Coordinates of N, CA and C in Angstrom, one line a residue:
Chain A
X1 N 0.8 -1.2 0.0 CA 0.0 0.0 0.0 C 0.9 1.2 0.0
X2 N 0.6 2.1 -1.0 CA 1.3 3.5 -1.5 C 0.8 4.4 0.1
X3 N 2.0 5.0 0.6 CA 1.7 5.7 1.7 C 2.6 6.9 2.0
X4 N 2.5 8.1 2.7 CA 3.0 9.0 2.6 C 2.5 9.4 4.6
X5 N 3.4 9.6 5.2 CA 3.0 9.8 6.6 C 3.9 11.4 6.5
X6 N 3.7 12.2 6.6 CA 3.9 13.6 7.6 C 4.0 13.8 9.1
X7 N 5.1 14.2 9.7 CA 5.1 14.7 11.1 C 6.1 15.8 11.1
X8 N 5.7 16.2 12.2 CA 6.4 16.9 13.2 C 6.2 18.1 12.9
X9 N 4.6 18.6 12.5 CA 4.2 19.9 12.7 C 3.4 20.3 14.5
X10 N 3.5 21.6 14.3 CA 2.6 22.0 16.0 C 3.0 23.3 15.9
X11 N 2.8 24.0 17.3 CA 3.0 25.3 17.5 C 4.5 25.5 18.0
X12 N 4.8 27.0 16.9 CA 5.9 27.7 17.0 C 5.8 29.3 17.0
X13 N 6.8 29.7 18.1 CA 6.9 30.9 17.6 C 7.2 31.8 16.4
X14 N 6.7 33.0 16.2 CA 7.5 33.9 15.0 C 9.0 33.6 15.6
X15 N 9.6 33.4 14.4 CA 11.3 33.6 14.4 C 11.9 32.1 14.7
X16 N 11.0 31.3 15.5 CA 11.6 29.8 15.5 C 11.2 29.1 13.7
X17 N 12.0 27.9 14.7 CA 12.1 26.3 13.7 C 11.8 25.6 13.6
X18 N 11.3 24.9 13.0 CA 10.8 23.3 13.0 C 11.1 22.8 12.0
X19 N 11.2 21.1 11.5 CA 11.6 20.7 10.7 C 10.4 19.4 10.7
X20 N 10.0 19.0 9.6 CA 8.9 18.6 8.8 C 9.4 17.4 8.4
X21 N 8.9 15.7 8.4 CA 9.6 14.8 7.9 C 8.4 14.2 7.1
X22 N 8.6 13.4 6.4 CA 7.6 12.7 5.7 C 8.1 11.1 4.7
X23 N 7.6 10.2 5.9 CA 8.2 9.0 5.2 C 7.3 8.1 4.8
X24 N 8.1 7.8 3.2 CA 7.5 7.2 2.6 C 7.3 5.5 2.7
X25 N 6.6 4.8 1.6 CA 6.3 3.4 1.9 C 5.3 3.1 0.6
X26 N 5.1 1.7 0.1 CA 4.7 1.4 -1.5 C 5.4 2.0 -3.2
X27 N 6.5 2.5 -2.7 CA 7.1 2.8 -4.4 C 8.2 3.0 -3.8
X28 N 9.3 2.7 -5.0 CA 10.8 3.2 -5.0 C 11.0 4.5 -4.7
X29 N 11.3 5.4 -3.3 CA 11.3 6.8 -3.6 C 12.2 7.8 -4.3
X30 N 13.5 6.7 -4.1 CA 14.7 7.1 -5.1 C 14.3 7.3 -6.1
X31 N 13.3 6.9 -6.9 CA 13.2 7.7 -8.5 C 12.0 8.8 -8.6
X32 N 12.0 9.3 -7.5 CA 10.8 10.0 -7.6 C 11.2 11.6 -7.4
X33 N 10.5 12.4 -8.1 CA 10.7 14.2 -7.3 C 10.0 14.0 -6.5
X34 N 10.1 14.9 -5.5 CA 9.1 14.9 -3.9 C 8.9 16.5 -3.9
X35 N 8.1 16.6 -3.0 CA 7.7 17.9 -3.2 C 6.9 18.4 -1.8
X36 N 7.2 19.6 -1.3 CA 6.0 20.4 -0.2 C 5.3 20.8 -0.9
X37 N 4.1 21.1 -0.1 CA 2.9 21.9 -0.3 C 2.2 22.4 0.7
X38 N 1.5 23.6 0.6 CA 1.0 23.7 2.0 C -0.4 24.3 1.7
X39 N -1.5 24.5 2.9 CA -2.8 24.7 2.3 C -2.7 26.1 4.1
X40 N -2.9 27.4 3.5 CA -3.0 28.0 5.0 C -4.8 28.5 5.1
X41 N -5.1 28.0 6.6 CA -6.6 27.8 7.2 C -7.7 28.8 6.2
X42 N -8.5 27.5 5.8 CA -9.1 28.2 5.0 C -9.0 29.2 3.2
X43 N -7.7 28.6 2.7 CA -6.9 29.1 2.2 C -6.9 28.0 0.9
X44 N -6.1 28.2 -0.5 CA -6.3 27.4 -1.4 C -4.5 26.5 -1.6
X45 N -4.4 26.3 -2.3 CA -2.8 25.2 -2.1 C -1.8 25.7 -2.6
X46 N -0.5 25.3 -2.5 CA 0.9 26.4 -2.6 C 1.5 25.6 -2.6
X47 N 2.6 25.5 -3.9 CA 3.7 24.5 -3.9 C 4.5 25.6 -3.1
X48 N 5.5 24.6 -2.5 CA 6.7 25.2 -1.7 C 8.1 25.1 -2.3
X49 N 8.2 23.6 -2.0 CA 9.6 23.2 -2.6 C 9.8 22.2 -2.9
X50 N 10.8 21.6 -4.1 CA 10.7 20.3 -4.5 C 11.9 20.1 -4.4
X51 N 12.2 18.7 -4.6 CA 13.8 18.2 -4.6 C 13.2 16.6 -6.1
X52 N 15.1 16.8 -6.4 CA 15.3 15.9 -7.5 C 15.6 14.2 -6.9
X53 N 15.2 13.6 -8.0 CA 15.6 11.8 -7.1 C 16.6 11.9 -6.1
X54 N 17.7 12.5 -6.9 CA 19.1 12.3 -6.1 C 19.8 13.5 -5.2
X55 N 18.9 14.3 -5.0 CA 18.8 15.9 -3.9 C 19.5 16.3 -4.2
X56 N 20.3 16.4 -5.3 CA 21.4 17.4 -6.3 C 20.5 18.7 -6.6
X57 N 19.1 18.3 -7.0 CA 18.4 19.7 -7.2 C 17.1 20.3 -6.4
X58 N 17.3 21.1 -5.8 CA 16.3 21.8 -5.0 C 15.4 23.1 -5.8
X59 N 14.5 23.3 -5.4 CA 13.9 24.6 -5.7 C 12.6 24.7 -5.0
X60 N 12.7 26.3 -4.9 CA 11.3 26.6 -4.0 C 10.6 28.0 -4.5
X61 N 9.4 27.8 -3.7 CA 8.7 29.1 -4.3 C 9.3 30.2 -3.3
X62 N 9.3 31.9 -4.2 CA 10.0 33.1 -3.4 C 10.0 33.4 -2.5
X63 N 8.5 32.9 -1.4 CA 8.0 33.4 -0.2 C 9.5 32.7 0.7
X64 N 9.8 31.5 0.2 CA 10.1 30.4 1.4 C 12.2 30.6 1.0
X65 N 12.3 30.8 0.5 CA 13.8 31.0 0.1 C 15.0 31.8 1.2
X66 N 16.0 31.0 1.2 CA 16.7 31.4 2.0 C 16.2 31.3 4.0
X67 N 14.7 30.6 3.9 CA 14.5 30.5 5.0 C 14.5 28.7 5.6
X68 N 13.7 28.1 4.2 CA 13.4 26.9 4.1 C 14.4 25.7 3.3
X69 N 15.0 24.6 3.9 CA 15.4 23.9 3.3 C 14.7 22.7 3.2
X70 N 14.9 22.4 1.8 CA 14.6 20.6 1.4 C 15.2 20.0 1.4
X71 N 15.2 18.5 2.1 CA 15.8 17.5 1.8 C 15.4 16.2 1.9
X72 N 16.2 15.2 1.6 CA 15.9 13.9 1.2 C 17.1 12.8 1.9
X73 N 16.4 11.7 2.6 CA 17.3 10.4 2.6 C 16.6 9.2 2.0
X74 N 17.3 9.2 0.7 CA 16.7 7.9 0.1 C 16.7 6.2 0.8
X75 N 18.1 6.4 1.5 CA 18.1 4.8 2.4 C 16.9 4.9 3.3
X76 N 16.2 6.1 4.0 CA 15.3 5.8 5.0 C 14.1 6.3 4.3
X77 N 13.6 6.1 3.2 CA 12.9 6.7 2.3 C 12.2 7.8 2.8
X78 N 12.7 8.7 3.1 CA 12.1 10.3 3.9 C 12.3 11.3 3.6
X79 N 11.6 12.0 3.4 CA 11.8 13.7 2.8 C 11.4 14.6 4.0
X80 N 11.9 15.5 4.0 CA 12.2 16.3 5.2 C 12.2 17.7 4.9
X81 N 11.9 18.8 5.0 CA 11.7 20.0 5.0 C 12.0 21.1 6.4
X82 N 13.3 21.4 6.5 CA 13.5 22.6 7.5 C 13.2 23.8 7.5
X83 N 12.6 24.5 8.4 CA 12.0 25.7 8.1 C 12.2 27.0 9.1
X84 N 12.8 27.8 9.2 CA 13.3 28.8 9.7 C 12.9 30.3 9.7
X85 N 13.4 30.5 10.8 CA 12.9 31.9 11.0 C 11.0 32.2 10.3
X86 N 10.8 31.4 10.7 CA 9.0 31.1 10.2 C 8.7 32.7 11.0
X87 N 7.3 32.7 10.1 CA 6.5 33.9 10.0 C 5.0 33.3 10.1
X88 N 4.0 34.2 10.6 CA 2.8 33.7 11.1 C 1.8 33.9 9.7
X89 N 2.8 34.2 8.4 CA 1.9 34.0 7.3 C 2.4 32.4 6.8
X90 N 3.4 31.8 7.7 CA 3.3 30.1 7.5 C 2.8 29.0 8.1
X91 N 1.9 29.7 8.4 CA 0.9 28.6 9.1 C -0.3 28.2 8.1
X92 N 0.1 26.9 8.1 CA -0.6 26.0 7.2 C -0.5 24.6 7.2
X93 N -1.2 23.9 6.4 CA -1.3 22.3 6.9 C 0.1 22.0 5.3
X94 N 0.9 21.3 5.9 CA 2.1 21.1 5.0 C 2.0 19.4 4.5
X95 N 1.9 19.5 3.1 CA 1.5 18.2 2.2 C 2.8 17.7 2.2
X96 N 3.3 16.8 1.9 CA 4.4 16.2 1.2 C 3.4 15.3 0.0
X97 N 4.2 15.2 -1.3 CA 3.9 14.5 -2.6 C 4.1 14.2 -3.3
X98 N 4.4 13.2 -4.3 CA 5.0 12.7 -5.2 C 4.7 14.2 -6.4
X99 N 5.9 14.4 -7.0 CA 6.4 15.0 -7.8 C 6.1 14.1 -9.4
X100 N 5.0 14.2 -9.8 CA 5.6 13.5 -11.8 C 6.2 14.6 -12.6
X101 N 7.2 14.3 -13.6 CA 7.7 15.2 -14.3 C 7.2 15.2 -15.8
X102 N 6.3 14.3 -16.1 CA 5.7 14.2 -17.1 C 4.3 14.8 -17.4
X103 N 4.3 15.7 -18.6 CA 3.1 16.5 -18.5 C 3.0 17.5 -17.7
X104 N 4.3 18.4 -17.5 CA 4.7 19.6 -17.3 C 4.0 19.7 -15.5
X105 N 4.4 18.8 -14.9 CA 4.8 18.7 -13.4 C 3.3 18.9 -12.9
X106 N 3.1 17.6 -12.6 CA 2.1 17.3 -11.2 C 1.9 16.1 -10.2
X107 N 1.3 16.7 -9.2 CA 1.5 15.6 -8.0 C 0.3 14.5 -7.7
X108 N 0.6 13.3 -8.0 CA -0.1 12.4 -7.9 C -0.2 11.4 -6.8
X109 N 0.4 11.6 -5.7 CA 0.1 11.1 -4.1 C 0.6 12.3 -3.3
X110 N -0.5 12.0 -2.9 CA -0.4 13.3 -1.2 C -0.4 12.9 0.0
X111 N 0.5 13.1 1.0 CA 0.1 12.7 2.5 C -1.4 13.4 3.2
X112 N -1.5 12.9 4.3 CA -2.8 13.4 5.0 C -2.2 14.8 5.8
X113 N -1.3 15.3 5.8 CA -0.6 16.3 6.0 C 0.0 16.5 7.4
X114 N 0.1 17.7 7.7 CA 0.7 18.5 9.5 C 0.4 19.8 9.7
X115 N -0.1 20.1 10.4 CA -0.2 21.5 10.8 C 0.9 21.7 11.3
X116 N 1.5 23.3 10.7 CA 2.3 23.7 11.6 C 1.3 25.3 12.0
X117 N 2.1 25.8 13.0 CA 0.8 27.3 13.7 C 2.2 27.8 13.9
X118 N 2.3 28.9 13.9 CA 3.1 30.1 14.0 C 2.4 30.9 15.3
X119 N 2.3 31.0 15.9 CA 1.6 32.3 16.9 C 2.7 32.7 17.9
X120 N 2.5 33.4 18.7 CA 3.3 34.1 20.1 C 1.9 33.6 21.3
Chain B
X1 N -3.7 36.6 -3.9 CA -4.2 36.1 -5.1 C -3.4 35.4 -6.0
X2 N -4.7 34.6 -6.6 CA -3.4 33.2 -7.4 C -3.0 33.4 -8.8
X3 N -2.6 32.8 -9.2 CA -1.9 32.7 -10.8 C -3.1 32.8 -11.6
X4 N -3.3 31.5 -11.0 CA -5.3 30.7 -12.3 C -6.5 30.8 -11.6
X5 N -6.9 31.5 -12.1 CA -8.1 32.0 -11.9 C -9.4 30.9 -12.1
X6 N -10.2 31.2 -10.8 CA -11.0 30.1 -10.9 C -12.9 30.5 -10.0
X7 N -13.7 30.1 -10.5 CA -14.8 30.5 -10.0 C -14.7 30.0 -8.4
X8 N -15.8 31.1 -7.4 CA -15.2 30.2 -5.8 C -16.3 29.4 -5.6
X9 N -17.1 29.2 -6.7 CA -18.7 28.8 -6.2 C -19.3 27.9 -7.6
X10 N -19.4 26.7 -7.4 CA -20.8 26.5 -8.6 C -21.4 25.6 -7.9
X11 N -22.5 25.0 -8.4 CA -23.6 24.3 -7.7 C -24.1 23.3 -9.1
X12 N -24.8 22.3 -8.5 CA -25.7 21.6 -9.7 C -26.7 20.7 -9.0
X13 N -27.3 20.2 -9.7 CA -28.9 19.5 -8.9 C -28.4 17.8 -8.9
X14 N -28.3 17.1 -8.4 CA -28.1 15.5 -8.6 C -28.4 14.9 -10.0
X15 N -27.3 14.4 -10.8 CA -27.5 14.4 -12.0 C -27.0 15.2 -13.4
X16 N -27.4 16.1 -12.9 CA -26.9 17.4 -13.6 C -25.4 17.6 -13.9
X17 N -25.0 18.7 -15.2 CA -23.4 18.9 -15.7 C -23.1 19.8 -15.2
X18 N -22.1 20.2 -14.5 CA -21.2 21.0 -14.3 C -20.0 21.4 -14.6
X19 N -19.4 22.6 -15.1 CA -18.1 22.6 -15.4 C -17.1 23.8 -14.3
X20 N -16.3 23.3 -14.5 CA -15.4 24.6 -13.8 C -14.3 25.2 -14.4
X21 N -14.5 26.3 -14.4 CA -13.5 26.9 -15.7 C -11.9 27.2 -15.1
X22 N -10.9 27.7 -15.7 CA -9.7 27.8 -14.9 C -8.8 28.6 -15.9
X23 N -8.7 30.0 -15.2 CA -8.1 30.8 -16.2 C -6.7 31.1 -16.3
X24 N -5.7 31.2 -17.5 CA -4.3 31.3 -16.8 C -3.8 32.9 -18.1
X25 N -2.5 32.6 -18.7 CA -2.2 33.1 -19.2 C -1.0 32.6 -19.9
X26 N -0.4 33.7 -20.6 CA 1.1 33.2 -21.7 C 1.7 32.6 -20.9
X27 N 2.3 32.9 -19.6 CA 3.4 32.1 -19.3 C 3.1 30.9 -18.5
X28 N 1.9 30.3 -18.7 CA 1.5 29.1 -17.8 C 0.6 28.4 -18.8
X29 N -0.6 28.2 -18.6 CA -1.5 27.3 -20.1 C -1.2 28.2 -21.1
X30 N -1.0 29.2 -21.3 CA -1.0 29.7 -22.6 C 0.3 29.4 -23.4
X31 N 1.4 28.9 -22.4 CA 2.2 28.7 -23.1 C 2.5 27.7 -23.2
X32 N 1.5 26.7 -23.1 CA 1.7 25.2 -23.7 C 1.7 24.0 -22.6
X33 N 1.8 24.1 -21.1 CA 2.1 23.8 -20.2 C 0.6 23.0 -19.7
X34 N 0.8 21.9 -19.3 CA -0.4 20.9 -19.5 C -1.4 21.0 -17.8
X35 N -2.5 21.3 -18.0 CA -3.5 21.8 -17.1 C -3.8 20.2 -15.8
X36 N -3.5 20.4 -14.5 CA -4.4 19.0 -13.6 C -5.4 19.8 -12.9
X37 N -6.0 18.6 -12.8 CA -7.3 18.9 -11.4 C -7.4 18.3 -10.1
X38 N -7.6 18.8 -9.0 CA -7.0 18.1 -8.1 C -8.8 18.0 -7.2
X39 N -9.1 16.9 -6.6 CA -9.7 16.9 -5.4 C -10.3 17.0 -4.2
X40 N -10.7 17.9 -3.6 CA -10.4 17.7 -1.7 C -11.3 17.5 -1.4
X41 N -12.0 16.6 -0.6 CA -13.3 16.1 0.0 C -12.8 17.2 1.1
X42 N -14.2 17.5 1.8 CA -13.9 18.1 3.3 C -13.1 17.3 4.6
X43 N -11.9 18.2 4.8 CA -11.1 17.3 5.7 C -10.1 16.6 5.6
X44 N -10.3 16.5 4.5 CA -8.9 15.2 3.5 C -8.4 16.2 2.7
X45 N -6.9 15.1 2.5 CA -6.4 15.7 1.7 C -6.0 15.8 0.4
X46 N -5.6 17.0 -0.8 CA -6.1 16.7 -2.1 C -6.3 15.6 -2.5
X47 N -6.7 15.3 -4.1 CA -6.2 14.1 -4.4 C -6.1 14.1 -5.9
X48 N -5.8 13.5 -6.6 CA -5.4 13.9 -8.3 C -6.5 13.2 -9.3
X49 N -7.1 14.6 -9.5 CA -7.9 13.9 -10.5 C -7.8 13.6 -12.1
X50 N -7.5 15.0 -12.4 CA -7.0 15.0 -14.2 C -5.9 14.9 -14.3
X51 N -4.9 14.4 -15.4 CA -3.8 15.3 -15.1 C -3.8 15.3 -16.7
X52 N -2.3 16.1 -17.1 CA -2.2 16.2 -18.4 C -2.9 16.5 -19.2
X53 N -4.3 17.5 -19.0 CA -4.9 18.1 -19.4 C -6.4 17.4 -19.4
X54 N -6.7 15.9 -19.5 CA -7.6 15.6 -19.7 C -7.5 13.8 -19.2
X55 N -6.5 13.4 -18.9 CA -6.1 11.8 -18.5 C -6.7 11.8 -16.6
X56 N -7.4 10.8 -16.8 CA -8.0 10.0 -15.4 C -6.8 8.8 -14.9
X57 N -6.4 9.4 -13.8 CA -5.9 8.2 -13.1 C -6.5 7.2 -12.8
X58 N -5.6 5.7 -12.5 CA -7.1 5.0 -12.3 C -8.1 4.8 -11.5
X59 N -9.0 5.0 -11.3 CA -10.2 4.3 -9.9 C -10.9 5.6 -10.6
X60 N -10.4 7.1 -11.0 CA -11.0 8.2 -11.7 C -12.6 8.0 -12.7
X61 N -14.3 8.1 -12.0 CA -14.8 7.7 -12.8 C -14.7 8.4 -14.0
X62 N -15.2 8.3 -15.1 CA -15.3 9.1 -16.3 C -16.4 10.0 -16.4
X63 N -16.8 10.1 -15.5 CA -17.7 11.2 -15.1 C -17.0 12.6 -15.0
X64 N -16.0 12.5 -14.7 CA -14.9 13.7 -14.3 C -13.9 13.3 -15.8
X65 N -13.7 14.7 -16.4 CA -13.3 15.6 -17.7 C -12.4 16.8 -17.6
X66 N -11.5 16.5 -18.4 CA -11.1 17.7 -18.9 C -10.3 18.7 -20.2
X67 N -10.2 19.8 -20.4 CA -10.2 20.0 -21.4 C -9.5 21.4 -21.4
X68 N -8.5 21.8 -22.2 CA -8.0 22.8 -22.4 C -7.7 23.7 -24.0
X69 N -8.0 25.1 -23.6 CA -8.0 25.6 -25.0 C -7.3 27.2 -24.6
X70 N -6.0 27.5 -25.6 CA -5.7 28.5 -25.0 C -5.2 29.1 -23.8
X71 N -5.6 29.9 -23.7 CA -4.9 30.1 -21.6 C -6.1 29.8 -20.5
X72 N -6.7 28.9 -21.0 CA -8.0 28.5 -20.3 C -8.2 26.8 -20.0
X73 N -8.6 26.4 -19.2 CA -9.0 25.0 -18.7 C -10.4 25.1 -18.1
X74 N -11.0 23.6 -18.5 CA -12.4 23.4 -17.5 C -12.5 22.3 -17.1
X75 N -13.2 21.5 -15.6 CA -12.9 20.3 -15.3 C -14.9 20.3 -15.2
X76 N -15.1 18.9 -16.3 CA -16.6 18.8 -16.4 C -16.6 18.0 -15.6
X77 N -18.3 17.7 -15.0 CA -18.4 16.3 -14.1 C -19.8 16.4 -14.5
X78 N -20.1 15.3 -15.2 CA -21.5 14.4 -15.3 C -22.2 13.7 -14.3
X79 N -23.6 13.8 -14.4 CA -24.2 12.8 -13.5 C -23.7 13.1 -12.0
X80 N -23.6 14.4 -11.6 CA -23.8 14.6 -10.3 C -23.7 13.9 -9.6
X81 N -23.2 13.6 -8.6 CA -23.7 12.7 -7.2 C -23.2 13.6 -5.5
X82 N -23.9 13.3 -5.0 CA -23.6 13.9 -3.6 C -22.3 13.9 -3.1
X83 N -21.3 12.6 -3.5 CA -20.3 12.9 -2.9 C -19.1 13.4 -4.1
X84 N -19.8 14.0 -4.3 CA -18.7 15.1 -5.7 C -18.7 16.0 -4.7
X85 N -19.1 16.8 -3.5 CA -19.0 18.1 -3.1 C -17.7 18.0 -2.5
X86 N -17.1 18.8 -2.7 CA -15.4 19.1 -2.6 C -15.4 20.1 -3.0
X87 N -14.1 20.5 -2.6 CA -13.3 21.6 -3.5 C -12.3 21.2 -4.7
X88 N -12.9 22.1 -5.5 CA -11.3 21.2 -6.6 C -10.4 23.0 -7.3
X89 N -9.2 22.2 -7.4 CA -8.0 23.1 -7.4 C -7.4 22.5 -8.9
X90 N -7.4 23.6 -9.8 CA -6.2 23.6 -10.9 C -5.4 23.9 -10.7
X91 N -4.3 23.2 -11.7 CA -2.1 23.7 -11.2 C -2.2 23.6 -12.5
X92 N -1.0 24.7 -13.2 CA -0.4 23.9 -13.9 C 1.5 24.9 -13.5
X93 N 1.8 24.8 -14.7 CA 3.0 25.3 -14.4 C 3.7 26.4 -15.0
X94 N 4.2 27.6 -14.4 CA 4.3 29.3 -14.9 C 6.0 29.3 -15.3
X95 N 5.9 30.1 -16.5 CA 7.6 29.5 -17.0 C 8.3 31.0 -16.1
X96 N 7.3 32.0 -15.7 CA 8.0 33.4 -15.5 C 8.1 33.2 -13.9
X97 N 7.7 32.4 -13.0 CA 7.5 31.8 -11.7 C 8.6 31.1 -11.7
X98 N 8.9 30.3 -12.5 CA 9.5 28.8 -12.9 C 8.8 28.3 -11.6
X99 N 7.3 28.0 -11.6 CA 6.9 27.0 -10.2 C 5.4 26.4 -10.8
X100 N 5.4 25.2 -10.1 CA 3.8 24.8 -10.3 C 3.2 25.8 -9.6
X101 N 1.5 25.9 -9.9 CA 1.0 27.3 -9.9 C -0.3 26.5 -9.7
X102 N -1.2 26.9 -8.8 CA -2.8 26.3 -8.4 C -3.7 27.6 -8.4
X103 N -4.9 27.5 -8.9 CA -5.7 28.1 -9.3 C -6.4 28.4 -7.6
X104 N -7.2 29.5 -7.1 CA -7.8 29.3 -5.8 C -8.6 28.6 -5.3
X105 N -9.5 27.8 -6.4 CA -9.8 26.5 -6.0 C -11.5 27.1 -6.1
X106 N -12.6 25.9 -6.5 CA -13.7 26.3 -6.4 C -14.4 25.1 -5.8
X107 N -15.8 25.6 -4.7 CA -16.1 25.3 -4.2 C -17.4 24.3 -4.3
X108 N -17.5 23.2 -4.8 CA -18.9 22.8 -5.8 C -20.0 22.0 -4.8
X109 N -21.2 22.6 -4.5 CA -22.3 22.2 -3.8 C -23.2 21.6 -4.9
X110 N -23.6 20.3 -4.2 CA -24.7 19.3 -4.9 C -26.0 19.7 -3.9
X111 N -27.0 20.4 -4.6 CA -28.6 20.8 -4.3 C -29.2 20.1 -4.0

């Protein structure tokens, strides 16, 4: 069974960190792009940041740059997203998702997600 | 506000066609870049319904369509049923962004 588990969202301060894991299970994830997403309350969906099979390539949307890193361990099939110096416009439930690169990029498995909350 | 533009509201009676339109421009559908539709029941999380402009993954009934022309997309759904009410979200991908790009998503009630 194709599965995508998310953790380690919750409440954080403006200006703290958290880091976001997401492990996989039913497909090779070594050949796969992976990808964040996030949905903020009541709000519509946002790619964040993706990574390449072999995490040689990163990229993210402008909001999150320089704050947020992506990464990947293919031995423990897990993608992982660190996030920094967060702002209380990043509070949102954070997807992790298979990445297709065919047919000009879309995501065809989603985890059940994580809240992360930003407040003081 | 988002890239693709999308109605926040349609409705249809049990049965009934509906479509949802999804508006972009040159640097995303207009420039050739292939339109998905995504699913979210209340509570859950997305799920993929079109992709590549008009292909059903599998378990996808054929009730759900889609179709693209220009800098424009629409996702049809035939034959109504109660548990179509969801929200659904277009992406596709903006070359002046360089990012996948989701439409705000529209909200579809069954009467």
């Amino acid at each position: 069974e194709v599965q995508l588990v998310e953790s380690g969202g919750g409440l954080v301060q403006p200006g703290g960190s958290l880091r976001l894991s997401c492990e996989v299970s039913g497909f090779t994830f070594s050949t796969y792009w992976m990808a964040w997403l996030r949905q903020a309350p009541g709000k519509g969906l946002e790619w964040v940041a993706n990574i390449k099979r072999d995490g040689t390539d990163k990229y993210y949307v402008n909001s999150v740059k320089g704050r947020f890193t992506i990464s990947r361990d293919n031995a423990k099939n897990s993608l992982y997203v660190q996030m920094n110096s967060l702002r209380a416009e990043d509070t949102a439930v954070y997807y992790c998702a298979r990445e297709r690169k065919e047919f000009s990029w879309y995501f065809d498995l989603w985890g059940r997600g994580t809240l992360v909350t930003v407040s003081s | 506000q988002s890239v693709l533009t999308q109605p926040p509201s349609v409705s249809g009676a049990p049965g009934q066609r509906v479509t949802i339109s999804c508006s972009g421009s040159t640097s995303n559908i207009g420039a050739g870049y292939e339109v998905h539709w995504y699913q979210q029941l209340p509570g859950t999380a997305p799920k993929l319904l079109i992709y590549g402009n008009n292909n059903r993954p599998s378990g996808v009934p054929d009730r759900f369509s889609g179709s693209k022309s220009g800098t424009s997309a629409s996702l049809a759904i035939t034959g109504l049923q109660a548990e179509d009410e969801a929200d659904y979200y277009c992406q596709s991908y903006d070359n002046s962004l360089s990012s996948s790009v989701f439409g705000g998503g529209t909200t579809l009630t069954v009467l």
